Coordinates of C-alpha atoms and ligand atoms in Angstrom, one line a residue:
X1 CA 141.0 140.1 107.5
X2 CA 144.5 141.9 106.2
X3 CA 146.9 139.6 105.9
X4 CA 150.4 140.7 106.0
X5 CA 153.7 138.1 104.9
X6 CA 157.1 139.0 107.1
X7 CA 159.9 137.9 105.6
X8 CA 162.9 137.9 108.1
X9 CA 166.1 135.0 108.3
X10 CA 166.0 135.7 112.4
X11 CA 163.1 134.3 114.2
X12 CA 163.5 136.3 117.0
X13 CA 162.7 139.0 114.7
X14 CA 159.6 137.5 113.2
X15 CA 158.2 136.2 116.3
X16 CA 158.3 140.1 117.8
X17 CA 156.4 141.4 114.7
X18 CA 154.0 138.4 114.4
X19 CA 153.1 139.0 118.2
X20 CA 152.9 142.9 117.2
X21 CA 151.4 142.9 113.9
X22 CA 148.5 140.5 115.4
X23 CA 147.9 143.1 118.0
X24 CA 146.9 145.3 115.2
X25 CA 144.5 142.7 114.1
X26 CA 146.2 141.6 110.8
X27 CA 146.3 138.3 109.8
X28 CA 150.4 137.4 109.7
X29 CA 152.4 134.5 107.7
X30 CA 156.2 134.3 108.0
X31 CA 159.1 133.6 105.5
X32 CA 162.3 132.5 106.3
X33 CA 163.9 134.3 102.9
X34 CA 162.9 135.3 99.8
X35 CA 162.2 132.2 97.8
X36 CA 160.1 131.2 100.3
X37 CA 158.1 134.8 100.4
X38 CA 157.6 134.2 96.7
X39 CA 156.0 130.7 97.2
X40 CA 153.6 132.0 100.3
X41 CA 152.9 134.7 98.1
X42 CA 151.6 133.0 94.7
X43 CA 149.7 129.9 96.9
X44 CA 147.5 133.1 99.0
X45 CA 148.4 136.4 98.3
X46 CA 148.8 139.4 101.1
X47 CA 148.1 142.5 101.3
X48 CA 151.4 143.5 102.6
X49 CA 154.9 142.3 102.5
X50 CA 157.2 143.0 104.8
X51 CA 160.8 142.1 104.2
X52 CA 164.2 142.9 106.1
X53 CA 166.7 143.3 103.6
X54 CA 169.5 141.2 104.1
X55 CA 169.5 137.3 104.1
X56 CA 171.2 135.1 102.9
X57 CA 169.5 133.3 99.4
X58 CA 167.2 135.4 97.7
X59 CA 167.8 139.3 99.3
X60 CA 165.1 141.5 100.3
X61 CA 165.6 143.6 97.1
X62 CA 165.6 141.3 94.8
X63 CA 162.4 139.8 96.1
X64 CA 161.1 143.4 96.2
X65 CA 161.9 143.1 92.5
X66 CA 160.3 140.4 91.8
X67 CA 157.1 141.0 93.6
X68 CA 157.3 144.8 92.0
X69 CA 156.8 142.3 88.7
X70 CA 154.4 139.7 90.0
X71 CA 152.2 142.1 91.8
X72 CA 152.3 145.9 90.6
X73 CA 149.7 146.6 93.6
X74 CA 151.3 144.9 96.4
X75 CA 153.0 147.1 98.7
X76 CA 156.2 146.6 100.4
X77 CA 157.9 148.1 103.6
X78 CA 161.5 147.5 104.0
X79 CA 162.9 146.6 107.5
X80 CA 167.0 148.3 107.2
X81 CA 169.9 148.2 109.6
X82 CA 170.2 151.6 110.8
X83 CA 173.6 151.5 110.0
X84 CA 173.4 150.7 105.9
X85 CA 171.0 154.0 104.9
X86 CA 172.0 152.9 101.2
X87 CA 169.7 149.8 101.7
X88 CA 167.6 151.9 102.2
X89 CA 167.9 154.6 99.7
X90 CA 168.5 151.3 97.0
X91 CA 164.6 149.7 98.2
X92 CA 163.2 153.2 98.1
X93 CA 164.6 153.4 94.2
X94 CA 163.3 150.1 93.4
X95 CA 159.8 151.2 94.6
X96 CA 159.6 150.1 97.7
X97 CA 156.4 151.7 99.9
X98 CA 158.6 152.5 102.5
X99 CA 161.3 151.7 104.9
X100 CA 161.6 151.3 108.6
X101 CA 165.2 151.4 110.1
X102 CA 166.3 148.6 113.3
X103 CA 166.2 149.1 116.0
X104 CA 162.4 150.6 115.6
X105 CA 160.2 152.7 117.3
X106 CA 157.1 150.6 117.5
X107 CA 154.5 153.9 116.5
X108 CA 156.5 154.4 113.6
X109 CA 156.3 150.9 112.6
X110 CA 152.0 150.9 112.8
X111 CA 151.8 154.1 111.3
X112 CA 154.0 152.6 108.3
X113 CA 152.1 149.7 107.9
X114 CA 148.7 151.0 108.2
X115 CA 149.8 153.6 105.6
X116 CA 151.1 150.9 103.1
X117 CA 147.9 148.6 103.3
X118 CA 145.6 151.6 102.4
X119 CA 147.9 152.7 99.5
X120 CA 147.6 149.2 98.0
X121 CA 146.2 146.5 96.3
X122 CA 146.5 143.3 97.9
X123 CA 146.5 140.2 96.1
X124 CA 144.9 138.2 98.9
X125 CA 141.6 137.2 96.5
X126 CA 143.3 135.7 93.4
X127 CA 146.8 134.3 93.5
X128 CA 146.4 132.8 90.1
X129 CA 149.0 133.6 87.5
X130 CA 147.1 137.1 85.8
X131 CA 146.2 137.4 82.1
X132 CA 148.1 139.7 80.2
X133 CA 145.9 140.6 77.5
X134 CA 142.0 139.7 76.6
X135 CA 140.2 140.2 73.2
X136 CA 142.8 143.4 72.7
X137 CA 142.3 144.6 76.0
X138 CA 145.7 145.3 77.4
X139 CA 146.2 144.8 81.4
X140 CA 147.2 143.0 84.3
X141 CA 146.6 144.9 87.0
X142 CA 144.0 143.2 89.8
X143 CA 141.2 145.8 88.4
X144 CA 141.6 144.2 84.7
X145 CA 141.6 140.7 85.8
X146 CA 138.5 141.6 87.5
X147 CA 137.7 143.2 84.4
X148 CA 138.8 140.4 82.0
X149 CA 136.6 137.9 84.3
X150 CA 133.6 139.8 84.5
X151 CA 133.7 139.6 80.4
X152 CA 134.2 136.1 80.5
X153 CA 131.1 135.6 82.5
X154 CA 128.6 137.9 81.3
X155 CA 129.4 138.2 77.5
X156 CA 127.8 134.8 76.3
X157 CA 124.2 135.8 78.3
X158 CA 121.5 138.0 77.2
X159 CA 122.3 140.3 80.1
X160 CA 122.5 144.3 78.8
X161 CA 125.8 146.0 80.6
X162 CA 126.4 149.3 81.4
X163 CA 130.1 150.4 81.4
X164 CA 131.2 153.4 83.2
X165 CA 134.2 154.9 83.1
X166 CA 136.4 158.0 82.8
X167 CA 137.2 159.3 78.7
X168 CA 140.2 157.2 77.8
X169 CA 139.8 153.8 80.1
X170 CA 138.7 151.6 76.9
X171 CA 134.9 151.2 77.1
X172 CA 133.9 150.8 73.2
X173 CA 137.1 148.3 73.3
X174 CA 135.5 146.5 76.3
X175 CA 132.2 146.6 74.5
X176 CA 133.9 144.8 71.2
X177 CA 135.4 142.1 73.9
X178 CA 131.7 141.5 75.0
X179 CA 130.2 141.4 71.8
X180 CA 133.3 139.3 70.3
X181 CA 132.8 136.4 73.2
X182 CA 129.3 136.6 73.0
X183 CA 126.9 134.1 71.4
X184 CA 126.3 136.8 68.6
X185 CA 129.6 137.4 67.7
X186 CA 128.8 136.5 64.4
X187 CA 126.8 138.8 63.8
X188 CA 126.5 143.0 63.9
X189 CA 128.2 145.2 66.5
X190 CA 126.5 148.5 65.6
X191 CA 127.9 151.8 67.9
X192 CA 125.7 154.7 68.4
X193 CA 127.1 157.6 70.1
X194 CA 124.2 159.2 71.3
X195 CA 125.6 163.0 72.1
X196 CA 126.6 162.6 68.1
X197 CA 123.0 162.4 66.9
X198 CA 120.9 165.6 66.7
X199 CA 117.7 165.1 69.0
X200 CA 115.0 165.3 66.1
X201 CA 116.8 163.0 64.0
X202 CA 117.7 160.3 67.0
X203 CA 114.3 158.1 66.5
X204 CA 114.4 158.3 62.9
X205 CA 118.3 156.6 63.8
X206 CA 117.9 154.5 65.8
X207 CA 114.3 153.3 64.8
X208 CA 114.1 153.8 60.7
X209 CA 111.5 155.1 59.3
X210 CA 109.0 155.1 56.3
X211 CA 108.8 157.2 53.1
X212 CA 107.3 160.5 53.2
X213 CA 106.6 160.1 57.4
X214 CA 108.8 163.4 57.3
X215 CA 110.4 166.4 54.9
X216 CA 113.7 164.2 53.4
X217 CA 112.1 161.0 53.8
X218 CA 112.1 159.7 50.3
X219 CA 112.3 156.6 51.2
X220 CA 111.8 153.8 53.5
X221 CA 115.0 153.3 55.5
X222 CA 116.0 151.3 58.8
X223 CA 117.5 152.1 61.4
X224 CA 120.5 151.9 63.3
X225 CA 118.7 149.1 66.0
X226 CA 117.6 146.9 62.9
X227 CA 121.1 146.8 61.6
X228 CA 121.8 145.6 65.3
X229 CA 119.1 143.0 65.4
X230 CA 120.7 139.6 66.4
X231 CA 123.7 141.3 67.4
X232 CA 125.1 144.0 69.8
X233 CA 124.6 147.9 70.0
X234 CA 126.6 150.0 71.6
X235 CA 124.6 153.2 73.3
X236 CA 127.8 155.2 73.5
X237 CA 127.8 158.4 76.1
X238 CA 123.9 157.4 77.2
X239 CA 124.0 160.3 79.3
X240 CA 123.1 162.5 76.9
X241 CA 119.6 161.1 75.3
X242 CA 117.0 163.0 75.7
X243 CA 114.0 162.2 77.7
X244 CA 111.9 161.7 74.6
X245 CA 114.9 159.6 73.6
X246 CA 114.8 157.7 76.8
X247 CA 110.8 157.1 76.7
X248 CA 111.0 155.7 73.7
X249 CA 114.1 153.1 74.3
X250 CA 112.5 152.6 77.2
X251 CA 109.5 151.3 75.6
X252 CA 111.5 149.4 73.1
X253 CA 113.4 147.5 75.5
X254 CA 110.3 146.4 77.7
X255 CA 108.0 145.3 74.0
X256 CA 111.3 144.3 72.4
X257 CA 109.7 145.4 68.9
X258 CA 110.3 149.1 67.5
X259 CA 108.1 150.9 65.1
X260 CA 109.5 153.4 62.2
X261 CA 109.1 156.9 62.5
X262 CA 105.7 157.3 60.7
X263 CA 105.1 153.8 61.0
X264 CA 102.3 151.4 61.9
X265 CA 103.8 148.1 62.3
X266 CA 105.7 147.2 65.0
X267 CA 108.8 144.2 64.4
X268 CA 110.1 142.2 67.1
X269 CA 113.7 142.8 67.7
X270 CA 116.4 140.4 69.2
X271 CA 119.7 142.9 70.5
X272 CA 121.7 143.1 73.4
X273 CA 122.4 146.3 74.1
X274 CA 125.7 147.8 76.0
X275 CA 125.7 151.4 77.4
X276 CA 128.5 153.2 78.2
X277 CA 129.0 156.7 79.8
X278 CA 131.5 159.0 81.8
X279 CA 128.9 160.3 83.9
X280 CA 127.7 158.6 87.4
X281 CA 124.2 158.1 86.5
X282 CA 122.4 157.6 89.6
X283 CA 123.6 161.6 89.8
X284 CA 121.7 162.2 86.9
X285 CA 118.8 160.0 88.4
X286 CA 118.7 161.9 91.4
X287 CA 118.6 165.1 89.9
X288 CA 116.2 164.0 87.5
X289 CA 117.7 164.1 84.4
X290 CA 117.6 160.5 83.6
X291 CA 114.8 158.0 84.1
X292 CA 115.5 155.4 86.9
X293 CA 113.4 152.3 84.8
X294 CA 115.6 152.7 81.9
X295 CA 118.7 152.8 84.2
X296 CA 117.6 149.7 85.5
X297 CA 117.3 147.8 82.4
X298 CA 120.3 149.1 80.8
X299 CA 122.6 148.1 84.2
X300 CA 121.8 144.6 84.3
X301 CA 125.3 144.1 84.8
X302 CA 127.2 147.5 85.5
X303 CA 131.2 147.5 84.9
X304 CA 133.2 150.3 86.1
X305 CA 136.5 150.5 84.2
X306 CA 139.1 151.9 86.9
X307 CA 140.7 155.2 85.4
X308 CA 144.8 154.3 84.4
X309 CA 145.9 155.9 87.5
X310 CA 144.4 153.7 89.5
X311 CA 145.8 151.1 87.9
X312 CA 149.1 151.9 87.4
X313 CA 150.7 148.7 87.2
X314 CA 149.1 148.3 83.6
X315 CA 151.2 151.1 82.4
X316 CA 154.9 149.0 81.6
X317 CA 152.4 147.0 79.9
X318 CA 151.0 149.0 78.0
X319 CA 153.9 151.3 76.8
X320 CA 155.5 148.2 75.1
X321 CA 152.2 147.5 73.8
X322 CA 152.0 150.7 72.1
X323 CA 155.5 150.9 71.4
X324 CA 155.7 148.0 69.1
X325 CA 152.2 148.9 67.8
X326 CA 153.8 152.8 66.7
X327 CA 157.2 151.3 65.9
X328 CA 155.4 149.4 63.5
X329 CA 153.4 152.0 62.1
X330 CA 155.9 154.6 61.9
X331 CA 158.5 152.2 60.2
X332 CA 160.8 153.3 63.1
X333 CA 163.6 150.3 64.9
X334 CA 162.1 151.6 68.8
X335 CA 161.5 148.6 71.0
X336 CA 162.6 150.2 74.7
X337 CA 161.7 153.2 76.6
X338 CA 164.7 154.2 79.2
X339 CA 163.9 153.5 82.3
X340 CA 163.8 156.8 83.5
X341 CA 161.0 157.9 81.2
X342 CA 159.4 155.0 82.3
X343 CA 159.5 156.4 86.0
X344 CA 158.2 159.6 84.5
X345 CA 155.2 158.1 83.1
X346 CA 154.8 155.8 86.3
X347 CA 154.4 159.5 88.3
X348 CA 152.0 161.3 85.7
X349 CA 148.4 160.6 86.4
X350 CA 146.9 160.3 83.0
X351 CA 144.1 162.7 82.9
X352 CA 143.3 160.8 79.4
X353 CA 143.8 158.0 80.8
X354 CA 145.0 154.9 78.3
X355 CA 143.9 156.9 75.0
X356 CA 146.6 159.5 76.7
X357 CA 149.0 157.0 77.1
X358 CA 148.8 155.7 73.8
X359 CA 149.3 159.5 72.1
X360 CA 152.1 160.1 74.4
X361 CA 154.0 156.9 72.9
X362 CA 153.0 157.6 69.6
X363 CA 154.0 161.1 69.5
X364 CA 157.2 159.6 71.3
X365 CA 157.8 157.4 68.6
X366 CA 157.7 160.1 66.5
X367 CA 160.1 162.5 67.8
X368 CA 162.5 160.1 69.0
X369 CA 165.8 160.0 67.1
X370 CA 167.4 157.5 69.1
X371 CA 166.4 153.6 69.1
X372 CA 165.5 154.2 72.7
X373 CA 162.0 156.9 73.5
X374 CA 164.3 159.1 76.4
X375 CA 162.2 161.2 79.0
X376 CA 162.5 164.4 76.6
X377 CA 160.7 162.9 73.8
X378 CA 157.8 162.1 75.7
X379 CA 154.7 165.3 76.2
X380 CA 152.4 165.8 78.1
X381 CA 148.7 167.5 78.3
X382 CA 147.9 168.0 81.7
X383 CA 150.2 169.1 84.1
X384 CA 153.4 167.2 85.6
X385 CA 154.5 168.2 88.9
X386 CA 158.1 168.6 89.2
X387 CA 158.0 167.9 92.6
X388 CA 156.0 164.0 91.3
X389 CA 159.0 163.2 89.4
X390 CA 161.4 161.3 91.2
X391 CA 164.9 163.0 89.8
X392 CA 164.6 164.6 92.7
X393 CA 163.6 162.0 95.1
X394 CA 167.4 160.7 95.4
X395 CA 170.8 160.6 94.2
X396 CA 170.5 157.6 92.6
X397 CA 168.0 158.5 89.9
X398 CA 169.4 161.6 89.8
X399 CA 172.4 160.0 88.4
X400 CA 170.4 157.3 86.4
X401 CA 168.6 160.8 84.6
X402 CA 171.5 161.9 83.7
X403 CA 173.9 159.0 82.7
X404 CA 170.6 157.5 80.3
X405 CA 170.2 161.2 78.7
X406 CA 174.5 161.4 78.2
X407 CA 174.3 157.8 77.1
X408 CA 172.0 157.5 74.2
X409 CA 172.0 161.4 73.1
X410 CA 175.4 160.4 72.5
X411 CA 174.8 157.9 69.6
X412 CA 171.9 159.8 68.6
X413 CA 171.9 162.2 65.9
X414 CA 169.8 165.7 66.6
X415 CA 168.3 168.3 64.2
X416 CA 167.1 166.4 61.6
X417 CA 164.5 168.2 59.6
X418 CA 162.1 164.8 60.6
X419 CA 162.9 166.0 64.2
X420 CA 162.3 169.5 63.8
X421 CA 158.5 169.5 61.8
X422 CA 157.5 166.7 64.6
X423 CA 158.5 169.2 67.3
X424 CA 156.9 172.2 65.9
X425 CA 153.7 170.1 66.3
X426 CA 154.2 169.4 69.7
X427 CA 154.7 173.3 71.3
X428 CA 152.0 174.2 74.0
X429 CA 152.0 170.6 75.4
X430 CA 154.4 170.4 78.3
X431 CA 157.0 168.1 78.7
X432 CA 158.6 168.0 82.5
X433 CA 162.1 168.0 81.4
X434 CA 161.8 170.7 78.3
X435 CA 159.2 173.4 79.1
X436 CA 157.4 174.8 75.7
X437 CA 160.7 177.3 75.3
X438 CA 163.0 174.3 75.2
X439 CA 161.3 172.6 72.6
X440 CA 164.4 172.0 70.1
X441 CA 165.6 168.5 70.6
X442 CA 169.2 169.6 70.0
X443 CA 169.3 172.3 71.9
X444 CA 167.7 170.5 75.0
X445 CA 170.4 168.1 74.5
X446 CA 173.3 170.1 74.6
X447 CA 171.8 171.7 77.6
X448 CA 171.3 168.6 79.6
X449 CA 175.2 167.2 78.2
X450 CA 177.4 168.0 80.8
X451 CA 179.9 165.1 80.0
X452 CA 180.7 163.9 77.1
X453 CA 180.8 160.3 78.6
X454 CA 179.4 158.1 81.0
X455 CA 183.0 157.4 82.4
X456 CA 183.5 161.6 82.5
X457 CA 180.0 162.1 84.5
X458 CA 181.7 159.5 87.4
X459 CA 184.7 161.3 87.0
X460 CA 182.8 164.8 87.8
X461 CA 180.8 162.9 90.9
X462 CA 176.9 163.8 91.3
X463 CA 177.2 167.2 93.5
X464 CA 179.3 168.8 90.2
X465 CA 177.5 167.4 87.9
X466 CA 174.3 168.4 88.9
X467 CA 175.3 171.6 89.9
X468 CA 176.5 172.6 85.6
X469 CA 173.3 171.4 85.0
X470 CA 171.9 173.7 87.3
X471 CA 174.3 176.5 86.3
X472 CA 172.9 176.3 82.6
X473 CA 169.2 175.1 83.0
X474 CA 169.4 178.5 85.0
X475 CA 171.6 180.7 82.3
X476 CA 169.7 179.4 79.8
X477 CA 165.5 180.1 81.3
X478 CA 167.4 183.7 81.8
X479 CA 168.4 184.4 78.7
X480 CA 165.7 182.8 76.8
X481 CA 162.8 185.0 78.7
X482 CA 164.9 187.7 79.6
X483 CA 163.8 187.9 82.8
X484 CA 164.6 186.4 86.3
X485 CA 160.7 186.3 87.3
X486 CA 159.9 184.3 84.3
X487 CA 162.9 182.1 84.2
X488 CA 162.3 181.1 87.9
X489 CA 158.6 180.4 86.9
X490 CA 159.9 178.8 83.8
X491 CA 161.8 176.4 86.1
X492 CA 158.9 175.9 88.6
X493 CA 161.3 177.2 91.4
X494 CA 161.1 180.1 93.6
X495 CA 162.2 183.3 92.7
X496 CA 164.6 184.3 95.5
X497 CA 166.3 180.8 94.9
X498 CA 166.2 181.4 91.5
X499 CA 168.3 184.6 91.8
X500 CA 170.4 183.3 95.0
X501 CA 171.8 180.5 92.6
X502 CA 172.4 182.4 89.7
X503 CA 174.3 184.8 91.9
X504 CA 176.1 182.1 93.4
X505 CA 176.8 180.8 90.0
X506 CA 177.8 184.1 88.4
X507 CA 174.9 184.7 85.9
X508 CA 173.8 188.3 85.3
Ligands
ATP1 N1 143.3 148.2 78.2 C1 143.6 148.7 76.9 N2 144.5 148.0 76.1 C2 144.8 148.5 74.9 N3 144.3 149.6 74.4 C3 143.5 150.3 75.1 C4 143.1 149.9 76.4 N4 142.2 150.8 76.9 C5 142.1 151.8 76.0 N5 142.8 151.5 74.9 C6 142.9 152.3 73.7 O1 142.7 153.6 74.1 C7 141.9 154.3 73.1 C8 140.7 154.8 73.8 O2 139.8 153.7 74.1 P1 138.2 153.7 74.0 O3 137.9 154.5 72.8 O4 137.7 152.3 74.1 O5 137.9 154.6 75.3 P2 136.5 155.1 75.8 O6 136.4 154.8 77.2 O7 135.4 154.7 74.9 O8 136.8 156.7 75.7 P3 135.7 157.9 75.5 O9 134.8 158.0 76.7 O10 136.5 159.1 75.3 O11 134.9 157.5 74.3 C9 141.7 153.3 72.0 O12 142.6 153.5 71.0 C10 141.8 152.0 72.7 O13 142.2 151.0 71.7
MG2 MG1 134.2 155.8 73.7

């Protein structure tokens, strides 16, 4: 059953949604405040929170910080007085599912929660404290735990595993963790990337083979599975053998002894194997592509690694990760991201998944002139909807964007000639905030600078401020493409508004 915690300081309030909420057939627990909401939550977990805001102790905001924190999947619905909207605007900012205002319509209220529970991840299962980080494997998301625990279990039997997941999601590094905490750990991890291997040398690969069986065999020589033998070996992108291919592993895996290519004797062979592929093989199964026995002995245990933006709690993690990792590498003093670019990568959905990530940091590392990586160092391959990032979700990060971009651009230097090689190598990928024609970090800066402080911008107020940045994002996609058409493309807006504000702002 869903279980949902209310958090409310007035029990006639909580008594009305216990009564309603049961209706709906949820499971409900009540918290008197926020400490106490905190305490429910780590003894049993819920798959929704809902919290009115104000209370005395611990506030609804700060406990939808803390459980932001504690449990990246959990979502929350704010209950807010209708006559304080900038509660509600302040939950919304700190990532809050959703708000309802008092006094409610009760329709509105169901269709919030029901919505909330299906975007989520409830924590109901495992309220133990999660693991940060296992055998290199960065996460803390419910899907790693899961993850992390299913390696726990499985690596130290005999059991082959077949990982799926997208490019990117960390399967050889999940295969390392298995063969790390298995019993064999001492001995070989041998990857074979099957697509890598032409077919008509595959056997001779991954079997050996003996002198003169074939043209070029002057010699004896084992294979790849011999190397493995006592050990583990990774079948990287199994999708891809062939059916000869497949046959023969088959065959292997049921005798557990191979023969050499040209060879009579068999040898017995002791290897657990791990698969991994991108592809959904009962698909390939069905359409006859791959052979269902062989599916079945390579899947003892399947593992499907979630792609990133499933998982998106692990992404915080993961940026620091990578950032001290390339900080390191690069011989470069960056050990924050602001927290606007972190909202940035919080709204992309990875296409790459983590290996995406990680290039993203590292090429932010690179670029960044500052001590801090700021949203226009950070690039992008696939596509970021403008309408994804939240600048223009409220006021408030609005305001953050452009007080964080004044702020640090201010102590940083531009157009050194590090800056400007690193940025060369970086046109064609899109970044949200400098489209390919912006691509000079010193002259996207003075475009966004429209104070010279952070005291000036509150001087100017928001509606002003925004409005010169408008007035020269606008001047400046003109004049760079020569063209209303394209600078209104440029600007992923539409053309009429395009040329209504540059009118209104006086820009031929
Ligand atoms: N959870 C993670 N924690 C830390 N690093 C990770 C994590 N997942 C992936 N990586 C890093 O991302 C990169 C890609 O991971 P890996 O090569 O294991 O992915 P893959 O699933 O095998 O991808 P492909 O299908 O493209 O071969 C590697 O540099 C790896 O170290
Ligand atoms: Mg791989």
């Amino acid at each position: 059953m869903l279980s949902v915690l209310l958090v409310d300081d007035e029990r006639s309030m909580r008594d009305f949604l216990k009564i309603l909420l049961k209706k709906e057939g949820f499971d409900v627990r009540t918290a008197g405040d926020g400490t106490q909401a905190l305490e429910m939550l780590a003894e049993r977990g819920a798959d929704l929170v809902l919290s009115d805001i104000r209370m005395p102790g611990m506030n609804g905001i700060e406990l939808l910080e803390q459980v932001k924190g504690l449990y990246p999947g959990l979502p929350m619905v704010m209950v807010t007085a209708f006559s304080s909207p900038d509660d509600a605007v302040q939950a919304m900012h700190n990532g809050a599912f959703d708000y309802i205002s008092k006094p409610f319509n009760v329709n509105e209220l169901k269709s919030v929660i029901h919505a909330a529970i299906n975007s989520g991840n409830g924590y109901t299962e495992e309220p133990s404290t999660p693991v940060t980080s296992f055998s290199g494997i960065i996460g803390q998301s419910r899907e790693m735990q899961k993850i992390f625990d299913m390696i726990r279990r499985v690596s130290p039997t005999p059991a082959n595993v077949l990982i799926y997941g997208e490019s990117g999601t960390g399967k050889e590094l999940i295969a390392k963790a298995i063969h790390a905490n298995s019993r064999a750990a001492e001995n070989n991890f041998v990857p074979i990337n099957c697509s890598a291997i032409p077919e008509d040398l595959m056997e001779s690969e991954l079997f050996g083979h003996v002198k003169g069986s074939f043209t070029g065999a002057i010699s004896d020589k084992a294979g790849l599975f011999q190397e493995a033998d006592h050990g583990t070996a990774f079948l990287d992108e199994i999708g891809e053998l062939t059916p000869m291919i497949q046959t023969k592993l088959l065959r292997v895996l049921q005798e557990r002894e191979i023969k050499p290519v040209g060879g009579t004797k068999a040898t017995k062979l002791n290897i657990r194997i791990v698969a991994a592929t991108n592809k959904i093989l009962e698909d390939e199964i069905r359409e006859g592509r791959f052979r269902e026995d062989l599916f079945y002995r390579l899947a003892v245990v399947p593992l499907r690694i979630p792609p990133l933006r499933e998982r998106k709690g692990d992404v915080p993690l993961l940026v620091n990760y990578f950032l001290e990792k390339y900080s390191r590498q690069l011989n470069k003093d960056i050990q924050e991201i602001s927290s606007y670019a972190m909202q940035v990568l919080m709204n992309y959905d990875f296409p790459g998944n983590v290996r995406e990530l990680e290039n993203i940091i590292e090429r932010g590392v690179a670029l960044e002139n500052s001590n801090i990586i700021l949203p226009e160092s950070l690039s992008f391959h696939g596509r970021v909807t403008h309408n994804k990032v939240p600048v223009r979700k409220s006021k408030s990060g609005k305001l953050q964007f452009l007080t964080e971009v004044i702020h640090y651009r201010h102590a940083a230097t531009s157009d050194t000639p590090e800056v400007a090689t690193a940025s060369s190598e970086t046109s064609g990928i899109e970044n949200p905030f400098t489209a390919p024609r912006f691509s000079l970090p010193g002259e996207t800066a003075s475009l966004l600078q429209i104070a010279s402080s952070e005291q000036e911008l509150y001087n100017i107020g928001i509606e002003q401020a925004l409005a010169a940045l408008e007035k020269r994002l606008i001047g400046h996609a003109i004049e760079k493409t020569n063209s209303k058409m394209k600078a209104a493309e440029l600007l992923k807006m539409s053309f009429r508004s395009l040329r209504y504000k540059a009118k209104k702002y006086g820009i031929n």
